[in-house]
Short mmCIF file of C-alpha atoms and ligand atoms in Angstrom, two decimals:
data_model
loop_
_atom_site.label_atom_id
_atom_site.label_comp_id
_atom_site.label_asym_id
_atom_site.label_seq_id
_atom_site.Cartn_x
_atom_site.Cartn_y
_atom_site.Cartn_z
CA UNK F 1 6.94 1.15 -28.39
CA UNK F 2 4.13 2.64 -30.46
CA UNK F 3 4.94 5.04 -33.27
CA UNK F 4 3.21 7.93 -31.54
CA UNK F 5 4.87 9.96 -28.82
CA UNK F 6 8.40 9.24 -29.97
CA UNK F 7 9.63 12.38 -28.30
CA UNK F 8 10.17 11.80 -24.60
CA UNK F 9 8.41 14.22 -22.27
CA UNK F 10 8.23 13.64 -18.53
CA UNK F 11 5.26 15.45 -17.01
CA UNK F 12 2.18 14.47 -15.03
CA UNK F 13 0.26 16.48 -12.43
CA UNK F 14 -2.71 14.33 -11.56
CA UNK F 15 -4.33 10.92 -12.05
CA UNK F 16 -6.78 11.81 -14.84
CA UNK F 17 -5.29 14.00 -17.60
CA UNK F 18 -4.80 12.26 -20.99
CA UNK F 19 -2.17 9.55 -20.53
CA UNK F 20 0.50 9.44 -23.24
CA UNK F 21 3.43 7.51 -21.75
CA UNK F 22 3.48 5.05 -18.89
CA UNK F 23 5.64 2.41 -17.22
CA UNK F 24 4.02 -1.02 -16.77
CA UNK F 25 5.70 -3.36 -14.28
CA UNK F 26 7.05 -6.87 -14.83
CA UNK F 27 6.30 -10.05 -12.89
CA UNK F 28 9.57 -11.94 -13.47
CA UNK F 29 10.92 -13.61 -10.35
CA UNK F 30 8.62 -11.85 -7.85
CA UNK F 31 9.22 -13.26 -4.37
CA UNK F 32 7.40 -14.09 -1.19
CA UNK F 33 9.94 -12.10 0.82
CA UNK F 34 12.08 -13.44 3.62
CA UNK F 35 10.99 -12.02 7.00
CA UNK F 36 12.38 -8.61 7.95
CA UNK F 37 11.51 -6.07 10.65
CA UNK F 38 9.21 -4.12 8.28
CA UNK F 39 7.09 -7.06 7.17
CA UNK F 40 6.43 -10.74 7.80
CA UNK F 41 4.72 -13.11 5.41
CA UNK F 42 2.84 -16.02 6.95
CA UNK F 43 0.78 -18.13 4.55
CA UNK F 44 0.90 -21.72 5.85
CA UNK F 45 -2.29 -22.58 3.91
CA UNK F 46 -0.45 -21.88 0.63
CA UNK F 47 2.87 -23.47 1.50
CA UNK F 48 4.58 -20.32 2.81
CA UNK F 49 4.50 -20.50 6.63
CA UNK F 50 6.33 -17.77 8.54
CA UNK F 51 10.04 -17.84 7.73
CA UNK F 52 9.70 -19.61 4.39
CA UNK F 53 10.47 -17.50 1.36
CA UNK F 54 10.96 -17.99 -2.35
CA UNK F 55 9.63 -17.07 -5.78
CA UNK F 56 5.89 -17.06 -6.32
CA UNK F 57 4.87 -20.25 -8.16
CA UNK F 58 5.92 -20.35 -11.84
CA UNK F 59 2.42 -21.11 -13.12
CA UNK F 60 1.14 -18.00 -11.33
CA UNK F 61 3.97 -15.94 -12.79
CA UNK F 62 3.22 -17.10 -16.36
CA UNK F 63 -0.41 -16.06 -16.08
CA UNK F 64 0.57 -12.67 -14.63
CA UNK F 65 3.10 -12.02 -17.40
CA UNK F 66 0.35 -12.65 -19.91
CA UNK F 67 -2.05 -10.27 -18.15
CA UNK F 68 0.62 -7.55 -17.90
CA UNK F 69 1.66 -7.96 -21.55
CA UNK F 70 -1.96 -7.82 -22.69
CA UNK F 71 -2.54 -4.69 -20.63
CA UNK F 72 0.58 -3.08 -22.15
CA UNK F 73 -0.65 -3.96 -25.66
CA UNK F 74 -4.09 -2.54 -24.91
CA UNK F 75 -2.51 0.76 -23.87
CA UNK F 76 -0.26 0.81 -26.95
CA UNK F 77 -3.22 0.18 -29.25
CA UNK F 78 -4.69 3.37 -27.80
CA UNK F 79 -1.55 5.31 -28.76
CA UNK F 80 0.04 5.29 -25.30
CA UNK F 81 3.79 4.67 -25.16
CA UNK F 82 4.63 1.87 -22.73
CA UNK F 83 8.01 1.16 -21.14
CA UNK F 84 8.89 -1.78 -18.92
CA UNK F 85 11.44 -2.07 -16.06
CA UNK F 86 14.42 -4.43 -16.05
CA UNK F 87 13.98 -7.17 -13.43
CA UNK F 88 16.90 -8.26 -11.24
CA UNK F 89 17.45 -11.66 -9.66
CA UNK F 90 15.13 -11.00 -6.74
CA UNK F 91 16.04 -14.26 -5.02
CA UNK F 92 19.49 -12.94 -4.16
CA UNK F 93 20.58 -11.86 -0.71
CA UNK F 94 21.22 -8.11 -0.44
CA UNK F 95 23.07 -6.02 2.10
CA UNK F 96 24.30 -2.58 3.06
CA UNK F 97 26.93 -1.84 5.73
CA UNK F 98 24.01 -1.88 8.22
CA UNK F 99 22.12 -5.09 7.44
CA UNK F 100 21.68 -8.22 5.35
CA UNK F 101 18.37 -9.34 3.87
CA UNK F 102 17.80 -12.84 2.49
CA UNK F 103 15.74 -11.80 -0.53
CA UNK F 104 14.42 -8.90 -2.59
CA UNK F 105 10.80 -8.57 -3.79
CA UNK F 106 10.12 -7.77 -7.48
CA UNK F 107 9.24 -4.95 -9.88
CA UNK F 108 5.59 -5.40 -10.69
CA UNK F 109 4.32 -2.23 -8.97
CA UNK F 110 6.24 0.82 -10.27
CA UNK F 111 3.65 3.07 -8.59
CA UNK F 112 5.04 2.10 -5.17
CA UNK F 113 8.43 3.56 -5.98
CA UNK F 114 8.11 6.30 -8.60
CA UNK F 115 6.29 9.54 -7.86
CA UNK F 116 5.77 11.77 -10.89
CA UNK F 117 4.98 15.38 -10.05
CA UNK F 118 5.18 17.72 -13.02
CA UNK F 119 8.44 17.20 -14.88
CA UNK F 120 9.96 15.39 -11.93
CA UNK F 121 10.13 11.68 -11.16
CA UNK F 122 11.06 11.07 -7.54
CA UNK F 123 12.36 7.72 -6.33
CA UNK F 124 10.68 7.09 -2.94
CA UNK F 125 12.69 5.99 0.08
CA UNK F 126 10.66 2.76 0.57
CA UNK F 127 10.84 1.12 3.99
CA UNK F 128 11.38 -2.60 3.38
CA UNK F 129 14.92 -3.93 3.21
CA UNK F 130 13.71 -6.31 0.51
CA UNK F 131 12.76 -3.28 -1.59
CA UNK F 132 15.81 -1.11 -0.91
CA UNK F 133 17.40 -1.84 -4.29
CA UNK F 134 14.19 -1.93 -6.31
CA UNK F 135 15.00 1.45 -7.89
CA UNK F 136 17.73 -0.27 -9.91
CA UNK F 137 15.03 -1.92 -12.05
CA UNK F 138 13.93 1.53 -13.22
CA UNK F 139 17.35 3.08 -13.73
CA UNK F 140 17.67 2.05 -17.41
CA UNK F 141 14.43 3.96 -18.10
CA UNK F 142 15.25 6.97 -15.93
CA UNK F 143 18.70 7.28 -17.46
CA UNK F 144 17.11 7.28 -20.89
CA UNK F 145 14.48 9.88 -20.00
CA UNK F 146 17.27 12.02 -18.56
CA UNK F 147 19.10 11.96 -21.90
CA UNK F 148 15.99 12.38 -24.03
CA UNK F 149 14.10 15.09 -22.15
CA UNK F 150 16.25 18.11 -21.20
CA UNK F 151 13.53 19.29 -18.80
CA UNK F 152 13.21 16.03 -16.87
CA UNK F 153 14.09 16.47 -13.19
CA UNK F 154 15.37 13.16 -11.87
CA UNK F 155 15.26 13.03 -8.10
CA UNK F 156 15.75 10.45 -5.37
CA UNK F 157 14.73 10.86 -1.73
CA UNK F 158 17.47 10.18 0.85
CA UNK F 159 18.20 6.45 0.93
CA UNK F 160 17.14 5.27 4.40
CA UNK F 161 19.46 3.37 6.72
CA UNK F 162 16.78 0.85 7.78
CA UNK F 163 18.70 -0.17 10.88
CA UNK F 164 17.02 -1.57 14.01
CA UNK F 165 16.27 2.04 15.00
CA UNK F 166 13.86 2.38 12.09
CA UNK F 167 11.45 -0.27 13.37
CA UNK F 168 9.52 -0.89 16.56
CA UNK F 169 10.68 -4.15 18.07
CA UNK F 170 8.40 -7.14 17.77
CA UNK F 171 5.67 -4.96 16.25
CA UNK F 172 3.99 -7.47 13.94
CA UNK F 173 3.82 -10.34 16.44
CA UNK F 174 2.00 -8.14 18.90
CA UNK F 175 -0.16 -6.45 16.25
CA UNK F 176 -1.24 -9.66 14.56
CA UNK F 177 -2.41 -11.13 17.88
CA UNK F 178 -4.85 -8.23 18.38
CA UNK F 179 -8.54 -7.95 17.48
CA UNK F 180 -9.58 -5.77 14.56
CA UNK F 181 -10.89 -3.12 16.96
CA UNK F 182 -7.58 -3.02 18.80
CA UNK F 183 -5.72 -2.81 15.48
CA UNK F 184 -7.85 0.14 14.35
CA UNK F 185 -6.70 1.99 17.47
CA UNK F 186 -3.20 1.86 16.04
CA UNK F 187 -4.44 3.73 12.99
CA UNK F 188 -5.95 6.55 15.00
CA UNK F 189 -2.77 6.72 17.08
CA UNK F 190 -0.67 6.56 13.84
CA UNK F 191 1.33 3.87 15.53
CA UNK F 192 2.62 1.11 13.27
CA UNK F 193 5.93 -0.63 12.70
CA UNK F 194 7.98 2.44 11.67
CA UNK F 195 9.66 4.74 14.16
CA UNK F 196 10.52 8.35 13.36
CA UNK F 197 14.26 7.67 13.18
CA UNK F 198 14.35 8.77 9.53
CA UNK F 199 11.95 9.95 6.79
CA UNK F 200 10.18 7.10 5.00
CA UNK F 201 7.50 6.97 2.33
CA UNK F 202 6.24 4.88 -0.56
CA UNK F 203 5.18 6.80 -3.66
CA UNK F 204 1.87 4.90 -3.70
CA UNK F 205 0.79 6.64 -0.51
CA UNK F 206 0.44 9.84 -2.55
CA UNK F 207 -2.70 10.74 -4.54
CA UNK F 208 -2.07 13.58 -7.00
CA UNK F 209 -4.75 16.25 -7.51
CA UNK F 210 -2.68 18.99 -9.24
CA UNK F 211 -1.52 21.50 -6.65
CA UNK F 212 -2.85 19.32 -3.84
CA UNK F 213 -1.16 16.07 -2.89
CA UNK F 214 -2.94 13.79 -0.43
CA UNK F 215 -0.47 11.63 1.46
CA UNK F 216 -1.50 8.72 3.63
CA UNK F 217 0.27 8.02 6.95
CA UNK F 218 0.66 4.25 6.84
CA UNK F 219 2.70 1.20 7.72
CA UNK F 220 5.20 2.33 5.06
CA UNK F 221 4.96 6.15 5.31
CA UNK F 222 5.87 7.94 8.55
CA UNK F 223 5.53 11.56 9.70
CA UNK F 224 9.13 12.27 8.67
CA UNK F 225 8.38 11.04 5.16
CA UNK F 226 5.44 13.43 4.84
CA UNK F 227 7.49 16.27 6.29
CA UNK F 228 10.23 15.53 3.74
CA UNK F 229 7.68 15.61 0.89
CA UNK F 230 6.29 18.92 2.18
CA UNK F 231 9.75 20.50 2.09
CA UNK F 232 10.56 18.92 -1.25
CA UNK F 233 7.41 20.22 -2.97
CA UNK F 234 7.09 23.77 -1.57
CA UNK F 235 4.73 24.80 -4.39
CA UNK F 236 2.24 22.09 -3.49
CA UNK F 237 -0.13 21.63 -0.59
CA UNK F 238 0.51 18.35 1.15
CA UNK F 239 -2.47 16.99 3.09
CA UNK F 240 -1.80 14.19 5.53
CA UNK F 241 -4.70 11.74 5.53
CA UNK F 242 -5.69 8.56 7.38
CA UNK F 243 -8.52 6.17 6.76
CA UNK F 244 -10.28 3.63 8.94
CA UNK F 245 -8.13 0.63 8.20
CA UNK F 246 -6.06 -1.67 10.39
CA UNK F 247 -2.72 -1.77 8.56
CA UNK F 248 -2.82 0.82 5.78
CA UNK F 249 -0.38 0.57 2.91
CA UNK F 250 -0.81 2.78 -0.18
CA UNK F 251 -3.70 5.12 -0.83
CA UNK F 252 -4.71 3.86 -4.27
CA UNK F 253 -7.21 1.24 -3.13
CA UNK F 254 -8.69 3.65 -0.59
CA UNK F 255 -9.08 7.15 -2.02
CA UNK F 256 -8.89 7.65 -5.78
CA UNK F 257 -9.48 10.74 -7.94
CA UNK F 258 -11.46 10.08 -11.12
CA UNK F 259 -11.80 13.52 -12.75
CA UNK F 260 -11.94 17.13 -11.60
CA UNK F 261 -14.76 17.28 -9.09
CA UNK F 262 -15.11 13.54 -8.46
CA UNK F 263 -13.25 11.07 -6.25
CA UNK F 264 -13.93 7.47 -5.24
CA UNK F 265 -13.64 6.39 -1.61
CA UNK F 266 -13.41 2.94 -0.06
CA UNK F 267 -16.72 2.05 1.56
CA UNK F 268 -15.06 -0.54 3.78
CA UNK F 269 -12.64 2.04 5.16
CA UNK F 270 -15.30 4.61 6.05
CA UNK F 271 -16.11 7.09 7.45
CA UNK F 272 -13.73 9.68 6.04
CA UNK F 273 -12.22 12.20 8.44
CA UNK F 274 -14.25 15.44 8.84
CA UNK F 275 -11.49 17.68 7.43
CA UNK F 276 -11.19 15.62 4.25
CA UNK F 277 -14.96 15.73 3.73
CA UNK F 278 -15.06 19.45 4.45
CA UNK F 279 -12.25 20.33 2.05
CA UNK F 280 -13.92 18.44 -0.77
CA UNK F 281 -17.36 19.88 -0.07
CA UNK F 282 -16.05 23.43 0.17
CA UNK F 283 -14.52 23.11 -3.30
CA UNK F 284 -17.55 21.40 -4.89
CA UNK F 285 -15.93 18.01 -5.17
CA UNK F 286 -18.15 14.99 -4.85
CA UNK F 287 -16.87 11.87 -3.12
CA UNK F 288 -18.70 8.65 -3.99
CA UNK F 289 -18.26 5.35 -2.18
CA UNK F 290 -16.97 2.55 -4.36
CA UNK F 291 -19.01 -0.51 -5.36
CA UNK F 292 -18.80 -3.89 -3.61
CA UNK F 293 -15.74 -5.85 -4.81
CA UNK F 294 -16.23 -9.02 -6.86
CA UNK F 295 -14.07 -11.10 -4.51
CA UNK F 296 -14.78 -11.75 -0.85
CA UNK F 297 -11.26 -12.75 0.06
CA UNK F 298 -7.73 -11.92 -0.98
CA UNK F 299 -6.09 -13.78 -3.85
CA UNK F 300 -3.92 -16.71 -2.80
CA UNK F 301 -0.46 -15.52 -1.60
CA UNK F 302 -1.54 -11.88 -1.87
CA UNK F 303 -0.85 -9.09 0.59
CA UNK F 304 -3.20 -6.82 -1.35
CA UNK F 305 -6.86 -6.61 -0.41
CA UNK F 306 -10.11 -7.19 -2.31
CA UNK F 307 -10.32 -3.39 -2.64
CA UNK F 308 -8.04 -3.57 -5.67
CA UNK F 309 -11.51 -3.35 -7.25
CA UNK F 310 -11.11 0.44 -7.02
CA UNK F 311 -7.42 0.51 -8.03
CA UNK F 312 -8.36 1.90 -11.43
CA UNK F 313 -6.22 3.59 -14.07
CA UNK F 314 -7.64 6.70 -15.73
CA UNK F 315 -6.57 7.07 -19.39
CA UNK F 316 -8.22 10.50 -19.43
CA UNK F 317 -11.02 12.15 -17.48
CA UNK F 318 -13.64 10.10 -19.35
CA UNK F 319 -11.94 6.72 -19.77
CA UNK F 320 -11.10 4.26 -17.03
CA UNK F 321 -9.45 0.82 -16.94
CA UNK F 322 -11.11 -1.50 -14.40
CA UNK F 323 -10.34 -5.12 -13.50
CA UNK F 324 -12.54 -7.25 -15.76
CA UNK F 325 -14.27 -9.26 -13.01
CA UNK F 326 -15.35 -6.14 -11.09
CA UNK F 327 -18.81 -5.90 -12.63
CA UNK F 328 -20.35 -3.76 -9.90
CA UNK F 329 -17.46 -1.30 -10.01
CA UNK F 330 -17.66 -1.09 -13.81
CA UNK F 331 -21.41 -0.48 -13.67
CA UNK F 332 -21.02 2.26 -11.09
CA UNK F 333 -18.37 4.03 -13.18
CA UNK F 334 -20.51 3.74 -16.33
CA UNK F 335 -23.39 5.34 -14.44
CA UNK F 336 -21.04 8.16 -13.46
CA UNK F 337 -20.46 8.77 -17.17
CA UNK F 338 -17.16 6.99 -17.82
CA UNK F 339 -16.20 4.78 -20.74
CA UNK F 340 -15.04 1.63 -18.97
CA UNK F 341 -12.33 -0.64 -20.36
CA UNK F 342 -12.36 -4.05 -18.65
CA UNK F 343 -8.85 -5.46 -18.14
CA UNK F 344 -8.27 -9.02 -16.83
CA UNK F 345 -5.87 -8.42 -13.92
CA UNK F 346 -6.91 -10.26 -10.73
CA UNK F 347 -4.06 -12.77 -11.07
CA UNK F 348 -1.59 -9.88 -10.75
CA UNK F 349 -2.59 -9.02 -7.17
CA UNK F 350 -0.08 -11.31 -5.33
CA UNK F 351 2.64 -9.68 -7.43
CA UNK F 352 1.89 -6.30 -5.92
CA UNK F 353 -1.45 -4.82 -6.84
CA UNK F 354 -3.96 -3.72 -9.45
CA UNK F 355 -4.02 -1.54 -12.54
CA UNK F 356 -2.92 1.65 -10.79
CA UNK F 357 -0.17 -0.08 -8.78
CA UNK F 358 1.15 -1.77 -11.92
CA UNK F 359 1.76 1.56 -13.66
CA UNK F 360 3.68 4.79 -13.16
CA UNK F 361 2.97 7.93 -15.15
CA UNK F 362 5.68 9.35 -17.38
CA UNK F 363 3.56 11.77 -19.39
CA UNK F 364 0.03 13.04 -19.13
CA UNK F 365 -0.96 16.14 -21.06
CA UNK F 366 -2.10 19.09 -18.97
CA UNK F 367 -0.85 21.62 -16.47
CA UNK F 368 -0.76 22.08 -12.73
CA UNK F 369 -4.17 23.33 -11.66
CA UNK F 370 -5.53 24.44 -8.32
CA UNK F 371 -8.65 22.34 -7.76
CA UNK F 372 -9.00 23.34 -4.08
CA UNK F 373 -8.76 27.14 -3.94
CA UNK F 374 -10.73 27.15 -0.67
CA UNK F 375 -8.45 25.61 1.93
CA UNK F 376 -9.03 24.58 5.54
CA UNK F 377 -6.75 25.78 8.32
CA UNK F 378 -4.38 23.14 9.64
CA UNK F 379 -5.10 20.51 7.00
O1 DAV D 1 -5.71 -1.91 0.03
O2 DAV D 1 -4.80 -3.73 -0.54
C1 DAV D 1 -3.08 -2.37 -2.18
C2 DAV D 1 -2.12 -1.46 -2.87
C3 DAV D 1 -0.81 -2.09 -3.05
N1 DAV D 1 0.08 -1.24 -3.83
C4 DAV D 1 -4.80 -2.52 -0.46
C5 DAV D 1 -3.65 -1.72 -1.00
#
């Protein structure tokens, strides 16, 4: 821990105010998960055909630990307090009274699970059985913040049952056999693996713009999840959004705020829906399409896409951390007036994402602002 910011304050309203305290994930023991109704891994070319599960290769893990530690040190050198989660043995079988699952996943991407809104940190429901217990990795930190900050609101969304009722039968087998065009139809019908049996969401499907929260319907966030968030945050405006993508999961490689008045959108997942464009235009926000990613295919054993190129972490509204190989993305952001900090991070992608995924805000200075005073009916 750096000497600065000794006093614990939990508060963050958006993705760009000056960052003072952050959680950076850990790679230890991250797994290729055993199959489950929510997700199936199938990577025969890398030694993990369907049904095989186990820890990601040790040599990959070592490299990722180094990249994560270096990133944490970089943030600390800039006066940002960094905390790390406590990994569990993710290779263990887990169960509830309703089900058994052969393995867990990991705790590299805290952003997936922890949603910070003001002085609240909310543990998301998640929708994978392999991730049901992931919150335990963050409990040592949350317990500490609870003791140290008397204003910290510690919340957890209702733990889901994740029984057979939660998932559409045989979804992935049928989906994976379809053409890209057929798969896109699922997106416009908002029809993926989850049923509406219970509310489900991942925190990483939420993009925070002060009073306005943009929440993506996805393979891990259902209508009930968004409805739950709407009731839970009555002082916010929750906008449900979808993008042109076959199997969406998490908004932070698709639609990313950079500073008041400027957001980055994924040019491969275009066009944006008319209401999203209209809301931004009406409130004088510019949306720019991201640059072309450095990679043309996913990292080995990765479920994350090449669009991690735009999974950036803002340290303040002028300073942005970008993956070090993403030259075009860095250039574009420099042209837009940002100071760009290159961070080597591509090796981290199979462990659950990029620079934004790998972090969760504890404290950013600033207050809750209304950046979209002109609203659109029904959105
Ligand atoms: O587009 O590959 C990655 C984000 C994972 N937390 C994507 C989403």
